[in-house]
Coordinates of C-alpha atoms and ligand atoms in Angstrom, one line a residue:
X66 CA 88.4 120.3 126.5
X67 CA 90.3 118.7 128.9
X68 CA 92.9 115.7 127.5
X69 CA 95.3 113.2 129.3
X70 CA 98.6 113.9 129.3
X71 CA 100.0 112.2 126.3
X72 CA 103.3 110.7 128.9
X73 CA 105.5 109.3 126.2
X74 CA 105.3 112.0 124.0
X75 CA 105.7 114.9 126.8
X76 CA 108.4 113.2 128.4
X77 CA 110.0 112.9 125.3
X78 CA 109.8 116.4 124.2
X79 CA 111.2 117.3 127.6
X80 CA 114.0 115.4 127.9
X81 CA 115.4 113.7 124.5
X82 CA 117.6 116.5 124.2
X83 CA 119.3 116.7 127.2
X84 CA 120.4 113.0 128.0
X85 CA 123.4 111.7 126.8
X86 CA 122.0 108.8 125.3
X87 CA 118.8 108.3 123.7
X88 CA 117.4 105.2 123.1
X89 CA 113.7 106.1 122.8
X90 CA 114.0 106.4 118.9
X91 CA 111.6 103.8 117.1
X92 CA 112.8 104.6 113.5
X93 CA 115.7 104.2 111.8
X94 CA 119.0 106.4 111.6
X95 CA 117.5 109.5 109.4
X96 CA 118.8 110.2 106.3
X97 CA 120.2 113.2 104.4
X98 CA 118.4 114.9 101.3
X99 CA 121.9 114.5 99.8
X100 CA 121.1 110.5 100.3
X101 CA 117.4 110.7 99.4
X102 CA 117.9 112.6 95.5
X103 CA 121.3 111.0 94.5
X104 CA 121.1 110.0 91.4
X105 CA 117.1 110.7 91.2
X106 CA 116.8 114.2 91.6
X107 CA 119.3 117.4 90.6
X108 CA 119.9 119.6 93.8
X109 CA 119.1 122.9 91.7
X110 CA 116.2 121.8 91.3
X111 CA 115.3 121.2 95.3
X112 CA 117.0 125.2 95.7
X113 CA 115.0 126.8 93.2
X114 CA 111.5 125.4 95.0
X115 CA 109.3 128.3 95.5
X116 CA 108.0 128.1 99.2
X117 CA 104.4 128.6 98.1
X118 CA 102.1 126.7 99.8
X119 CA 101.8 123.0 98.8
X120 CA 98.0 121.3 97.6
X121 CA 97.0 121.0 100.3
X122 CA 95.7 117.0 100.3
X123 CA 99.1 116.5 98.8
X124 CA 99.9 117.1 95.1
X125 CA 98.9 114.8 92.6
X126 CA 102.2 112.8 91.9
X127 CA 102.9 111.9 95.7
X128 CA 99.3 110.5 96.4
X129 CA 99.6 108.6 93.1
X130 CA 103.0 107.4 94.2
X131 CA 102.2 106.7 98.0
X132 CA 99.1 104.7 96.4
X133 CA 101.2 102.3 94.7
X134 CA 101.9 100.9 98.1
X135 CA 98.1 99.9 98.3
X136 CA 97.4 97.5 96.4
X137 CA 94.2 98.4 94.3
X138 CA 94.6 102.3 95.5
X139 CA 94.4 105.4 93.3
X140 CA 95.5 108.6 94.3
X141 CA 92.0 109.7 95.0
X142 CA 92.6 107.4 98.1
X143 CA 95.1 109.7 99.6
X144 CA 95.2 112.4 101.6
X145 CA 98.4 113.5 103.0
X146 CA 99.1 115.1 106.1
X147 CA 101.8 116.4 108.5
X148 CA 103.0 113.0 110.1
X149 CA 101.1 109.8 110.8
X150 CA 100.6 111.7 114.2
X151 CA 97.9 114.8 112.1
X152 CA 96.4 111.9 110.5
X153 CA 95.4 110.0 113.2
X154 CA 94.3 112.9 114.7
X155 CA 92.2 113.8 111.9
X156 CA 90.9 110.4 111.3
X157 CA 89.6 110.4 115.0
X158 CA 88.4 114.1 115.2
X159 CA 86.2 113.3 112.0
X160 CA 85.3 110.1 112.1
X161 CA 83.6 109.9 116.2
X162 CA 81.2 111.7 118.2
X163 CA 80.1 112.1 121.6
X164 CA 78.8 108.7 122.7
X165 CA 81.1 106.9 120.2
X166 CA 83.5 104.0 121.9
X167 CA 86.8 102.8 120.8
X168 CA 88.5 99.6 120.4
X169 CA 92.3 99.9 120.8
X170 CA 94.8 98.3 120.9
X171 CA 97.2 97.9 124.3
X172 CA 100.3 97.9 124.3
X173 CA 100.9 101.1 122.1
X174 CA 101.9 104.2 120.8
X175 CA 98.9 105.7 123.1
X176 CA 98.0 108.6 121.2
X177 CA 94.7 106.8 119.4
X178 CA 93.9 105.9 123.0
X179 CA 93.9 109.6 124.2
X180 CA 92.2 110.8 120.9
X181 CA 89.2 108.3 121.2
X182 CA 88.7 109.3 125.3
X183 CA 88.2 113.2 124.3
X184 CA 86.5 113.2 120.2
X185 CA 84.3 109.8 121.6
X186 CA 83.3 108.8 124.9
X187 CA 85.8 106.2 125.9
X188 CA 88.7 103.8 124.6
X189 CA 88.1 100.3 125.5
X190 CA 91.2 98.1 125.2
X191 CA 92.2 95.4 123.6
X192 CA 95.7 93.7 124.4
X193 CA 98.2 91.9 122.7
X194 CA 100.2 89.3 125.0
X195 CA 102.9 87.2 125.4
X196 CA 102.1 83.8 124.5
X197 CA 104.5 80.7 124.4
X198 CA 103.9 77.8 122.6
X199 CA 105.8 74.8 121.1
X200 CA 109.1 76.5 122.3
X201 CA 108.7 80.0 119.9
X202 CA 106.9 83.5 122.0
X203 CA 105.3 85.7 120.3
X204 CA 103.3 89.1 121.0
X205 CA 99.5 87.6 120.1
X206 CA 95.7 88.8 120.1
X207 CA 94.2 88.5 123.2
X208 CA 91.0 87.3 121.8
X209 CA 88.5 87.1 124.7
X210 CA 90.0 91.0 125.6
X211 CA 89.6 91.8 122.3
X212 CA 85.4 90.2 122.1
X213 CA 84.8 92.4 125.1
X214 CA 86.0 95.5 123.4
X215 CA 83.9 95.2 120.6
X216 CA 80.3 96.0 121.4
X217 CA 77.4 97.8 119.6
X218 CA 78.6 101.4 120.8
X219 CA 82.3 100.9 118.6
X220 CA 82.2 102.8 116.2
X221 CA 85.9 102.8 115.1
X222 CA 88.6 99.7 116.0
X223 CA 92.1 100.5 116.7
X224 CA 94.8 98.4 115.3
X225 CA 99.0 99.4 115.4
X226 CA 100.3 96.8 113.2
X227 CA 102.9 96.5 113.4
X228 CA 103.5 97.4 117.0
X229 CA 104.6 100.2 118.7
X230 CA 106.3 99.2 121.5
X231 CA 106.4 95.4 120.5
X232 CA 107.1 94.8 117.0
X233 CA 104.6 92.5 116.6
X234 CA 102.5 91.9 113.5
X235 CA 99.2 90.3 113.7
X236 CA 98.5 86.7 111.6
X237 CA 96.2 86.6 108.8
X238 CA 93.6 84.5 111.4
X239 CA 93.8 87.6 114.1
X240 CA 93.6 90.1 111.0
X241 CA 90.4 88.1 110.4
X242 CA 88.9 88.5 113.8
X243 CA 89.2 91.7 113.9
X244 CA 87.6 92.3 110.2
X245 CA 84.7 89.7 111.4
X246 CA 83.9 92.1 114.6
X247 CA 84.3 95.6 112.6
X248 CA 82.0 94.0 110.1
X249 CA 79.3 92.8 113.0
X250 CA 79.0 96.3 114.9
X251 CA 79.4 98.1 111.5
X252 CA 82.5 100.0 112.6
X253 CA 85.5 101.1 111.1
X254 CA 89.1 100.2 111.3
X255 CA 91.7 102.3 111.7
X256 CA 95.0 100.4 111.1
X257 CA 98.2 102.8 111.9
X258 CA 100.7 100.7 109.8
X259 CA 103.3 103.5 110.2
X260 CA 106.5 100.3 110.9
X261 CA 105.4 99.0 107.7
X262 CA 108.5 98.6 105.7
X263 CA 110.3 97.7 108.8
X264 CA 110.0 93.9 108.8
X265 CA 113.0 92.2 109.4
X266 CA 112.4 89.1 107.0
X267 CA 112.4 91.9 104.3
X268 CA 108.5 90.9 103.8
X269 CA 106.0 93.8 104.0
X270 CA 103.4 92.8 106.7
X271 CA 99.8 92.4 105.6
X272 CA 98.2 95.3 105.2
X273 CA 94.4 95.9 106.5
X274 CA 93.8 97.6 102.9
X275 CA 91.4 95.6 101.0
X276 CA 89.9 93.6 103.9
X277 CA 86.6 95.4 104.5
X278 CA 85.3 98.3 103.0
X279 CA 85.4 100.2 106.2
X280 CA 89.2 100.7 106.9
X281 CA 91.1 103.5 107.0
X282 CA 95.2 103.2 107.0
X283 CA 97.2 105.5 108.7
X284 CA 101.2 105.5 107.9
X285 CA 104.3 108.1 106.8
X286 CA 107.8 108.5 106.3
X287 CA 108.8 108.5 110.2
X288 CA 110.1 105.3 110.9
X289 CA 110.8 102.5 108.3
X290 CA 111.5 105.6 105.8
X291 CA 113.9 107.3 108.0
X292 CA 112.6 110.5 107.4
X293 CA 111.1 111.7 110.7
X294 CA 111.8 115.6 110.0
X295 CA 110.1 115.5 106.8
X296 CA 106.1 115.6 109.2
X297 CA 105.1 113.5 106.1
X298 CA 102.2 111.3 106.4
X299 CA 98.9 109.9 104.7
X300 CA 95.5 108.5 105.1
X301 CA 94.1 105.7 102.7
X302 CA 90.4 105.9 103.0
X303 CA 88.0 105.1 100.9
X304 CA 87.6 108.4 98.2
X305 CA 84.3 109.7 100.1
X306 CA 85.7 109.2 103.6
X307 CA 89.3 111.3 102.6
X308 CA 87.0 114.2 101.0
X309 CA 85.4 114.3 104.6
X310 CA 88.4 114.2 106.8
X311 CA 90.0 116.8 104.5
X312 CA 87.7 119.2 105.4
X313 CA 88.5 118.7 108.9
X314 CA 92.3 119.3 108.1
X315 CA 91.1 122.3 106.7
X316 CA 91.3 123.5 111.1
X317 CA 94.6 122.3 111.4
X318 CA 97.7 122.2 109.5
X319 CA 96.2 123.3 106.1
X320 CA 98.8 121.9 103.7
X321 CA 101.7 119.4 104.0
X322 CA 104.9 121.5 103.4
X323 CA 106.2 122.1 100.2
X324 CA 109.5 121.0 100.9
X325 CA 108.4 117.8 102.2
X326 CA 105.9 117.2 99.8
X327 CA 108.6 116.8 97.1
X328 CA 111.1 114.9 98.8
X329 CA 107.8 112.2 99.9
X330 CA 107.4 112.2 95.8
X331 CA 110.9 111.8 95.4
X332 CA 110.7 109.1 98.5
X333 CA 107.8 107.2 97.4
X334 CA 108.8 106.6 94.0
X335 CA 108.6 103.0 93.6
X336 CA 111.7 102.0 92.8
X337 CA 113.5 104.6 95.1
X338 CA 110.8 103.1 98.0
X339 CA 112.8 100.0 97.6
X340 CA 115.9 101.3 97.5
X341 CA 115.1 102.8 100.7
X342 CA 113.2 100.1 102.3
X343 CA 116.5 97.6 101.4
X344 CA 118.7 100.1 103.9
X345 CA 116.1 100.0 106.4
X346 CA 116.0 96.2 106.5
X347 CA 120.2 96.1 106.6
X348 CA 120.0 98.8 109.6
X349 CA 117.6 96.3 111.1
X350 CA 119.3 93.1 110.8
X351 CA 123.1 94.7 111.5
X352 CA 121.8 95.8 114.5
X353 CA 119.5 93.9 116.3
X354 CA 121.8 91.0 117.1
X355 CA 124.1 92.8 118.4
X356 CA 121.3 94.2 120.9
X357 CA 120.1 90.5 121.3
X358 CA 124.0 89.8 122.5
X359 CA 123.4 92.6 125.1
X360 CA 119.8 91.4 126.1
X361 CA 120.8 87.5 126.2
X362 CA 123.9 89.0 129.2
X363 CA 121.0 90.0 131.4
X364 CA 118.9 86.8 130.8
X365 CA 118.3 86.1 134.3
X366 CA 116.5 89.9 134.2
X367 CA 114.8 89.9 130.9
X368 CA 112.7 88.4 129.0
X369 CA 112.3 89.3 125.5
X370 CA 110.1 88.4 122.2
X371 CA 112.1 88.9 119.1
X372 CA 110.4 91.4 117.4
X373 CA 109.3 91.1 113.7
X374 CA 109.5 94.6 112.3
X375 CA 110.0 97.9 113.3
X376 CA 113.8 99.5 114.9
X377 CA 112.3 98.8 118.4
X378 CA 112.1 96.1 121.0
X379 CA 109.9 95.6 124.3
X380 CA 111.7 93.2 127.3
X381 CA 110.2 92.3 130.5
X382 CA 112.4 93.1 133.4
X383 CA 112.3 91.2 137.2
X384 CA 113.9 94.3 138.9
X385 CA 112.7 95.4 142.2
X386 CA 111.6 98.8 141.0
X387 CA 108.6 100.5 139.3
X388 CA 109.1 101.6 135.5
X389 CA 108.2 105.0 136.6
X390 CA 111.1 104.9 139.1
X391 CA 113.4 103.2 136.4
X392 CA 112.6 105.5 133.7
X393 CA 113.6 109.0 136.2
X394 CA 116.4 106.9 137.9
X395 CA 118.1 106.2 134.6
X396 CA 117.2 109.4 133.0
X397 CA 118.4 112.1 136.3
X398 CA 121.3 109.7 137.0
X399 CA 122.7 107.9 133.8
X400 CA 121.9 110.1 131.7
X401 CA 119.9 107.8 129.5
X402 CA 116.4 107.8 127.9
X403 CA 114.5 105.4 126.9
X404 CA 110.1 104.5 127.4
X405 CA 108.7 102.3 129.7
X406 CA 105.8 99.7 130.2
X407 CA 103.1 102.5 131.6
X408 CA 104.4 105.0 128.1
X409 CA 102.6 102.3 125.9
X410 CA 100.2 100.9 128.7
X411 CA 102.3 97.9 130.4
X412 CA 104.0 96.8 133.4
X413 CA 107.4 96.1 134.1
X414 CA 108.4 96.8 130.4
X415 CA 111.7 98.8 129.1
X416 CA 111.5 99.4 125.0
X417 CA 115.2 100.2 123.4
X418 CA 114.9 101.6 119.9
X419 CA 117.6 99.9 118.1
X420 CA 117.8 101.8 114.5
X421 CA 120.2 104.7 115.1
X422 CA 124.1 104.3 115.5
X423 CA 124.4 101.0 117.4
X424 CA 127.4 101.8 118.9
X425 CA 126.1 104.7 120.2
X426 CA 122.9 102.3 121.7
X427 CA 125.3 99.9 123.6
X428 CA 127.2 102.3 125.2
X429 CA 124.1 104.0 126.5
X430 CA 122.9 100.6 127.3
X431 CA 126.6 99.6 129.1
X432 CA 125.2 102.2 131.8
X433 CA 121.6 100.6 132.1
X434 CA 123.6 97.6 132.5
X435 CA 125.7 99.3 135.7
X436 CA 122.7 100.6 137.1
X437 CA 120.7 96.9 137.0
X438 CA 124.0 95.8 138.5
X439 CA 124.1 98.2 141.0
X440 CA 120.6 97.7 141.9
X441 CA 120.6 94.4 142.2
X442 CA 123.5 93.9 144.4
X443 CA 120.9 96.3 146.5
X444 CA 122.5 95.0 150.4
X445 CA 122.9 91.4 150.6
X446 CA 122.7 90.0 146.8
X447 CA 125.2 88.9 144.2
X448 CA 125.5 90.1 140.7
X449 CA 125.3 87.7 138.5
X450 CA 125.9 88.4 134.9
X451 CA 127.5 86.9 131.5
X452 CA 130.3 86.6 130.6
X453 CA 128.4 88.8 127.5
X454 CA 127.2 91.4 130.0
X455 CA 130.5 91.8 132.2
X456 CA 131.9 92.4 128.2
X457 CA 130.2 94.9 127.8
X458 CA 130.3 96.6 131.2
X459 CA 133.9 96.8 131.1
X460 CA 133.8 98.2 126.9
X461 CA 134.7 95.3 124.8
X462 CA 132.4 95.4 122.3
X463 CA 131.4 91.4 121.9
X464 CA 131.4 90.4 118.4
X465 CA 128.5 91.4 115.9
Ligands
PLP103 C1 101.9 103.8 116.3 C2 102.5 105.2 115.7 N1 101.8 106.2 115.1 C3 101.8 107.2 115.1 C4 103.3 108.1 115.3 C5 103.6 109.2 114.6 O1 104.9 109.4 114.4 P1 104.5 110.7 112.9 O2 103.8 111.8 113.5 O3 105.9 111.0 113.4 O4 104.2 110.2 111.4 C6 104.3 107.0 116.0 C7 105.0 107.9 116.6 O5 106.1 107.0 117.5 C8 104.4 106.0 116.5 O6 104.9 105.3 116.8

């Protein structure tokens, strides 16, 4: 079977360990095992774990703890997986037949778009668009493109909420529009909610769970919980659908890793979960204002909409360079890795991850700034930057 190249993942795989500054991460700074288990588990308990197979759908205690993140769910609604990427993969493999069409949100993490084309027959995109009204700007559901994308052949509607790369969260009205359309054509909704829990406000974004009987939620510990290395994700679905998807997982990785299952059980215990999300909340709120100061320094070039959730933000740029060339030149000439619009189904945008060490991120962005200024200088044009950008350029850190 031929597959499309998953451009963003491929290029991250190739380059993320070679650059001085990797600004392409989308989660918060990973936590250590010590920090995770402190006060809640004995290190010896972890060290003496037998390296056997874990229960293949996830241990009962893990599934119980995960279920408490979704009102009304029980362990029977949960299937553990190796990352939310595997959860997306097996769900779409199990649900789609040739001839089925998928309505897929764009911009996005393009995995689900690619899987729709290969397990079904096509991915019809609908868009989030920049909406500016009453002095406020947000990424909003483009209802016209959504209504076009959902037809009687649509078997699955994919939503990524909170969204990657914009950090946008759908309003209740937009969620209702999506549910109504799914009901009308009898389609499933697959809601990838891996950024839920990383809201700047500290209030959990609404989930699609419980809004309709054919909803499948995908999530995991990689982003809002700061544990991408555990490779622990899950699917929340009606019990019969969990059973069906589980039988597809028998053909992939069989079981979660036993150590990850144990650590994820600790992480998803409601008290601990609250602590972990409070940590995320404080990282996001500490870092974003400093990043925004850098962005404001290039106010004439960047158009920016504040993210609602996720340790990522996406800015539109107006510069005489294609996103692909910007991506390559930043990597090769400045040793900085970012993702750019086309990685997410967008045009002249860059996505900046701000959940890691922000001093380091700003050092990387200083290089991006130097590149921008060089580009702007061009043959005749004069560089025009504000004081904040000049401060970053000379290495003086702006006040948080
Ligand atoms: C929306 C979305 N879903 C799924 C994934 C995959 O994450 P993981 O497999 O680490 O849980 C990502 C990774 O960036 C993502 O952004």
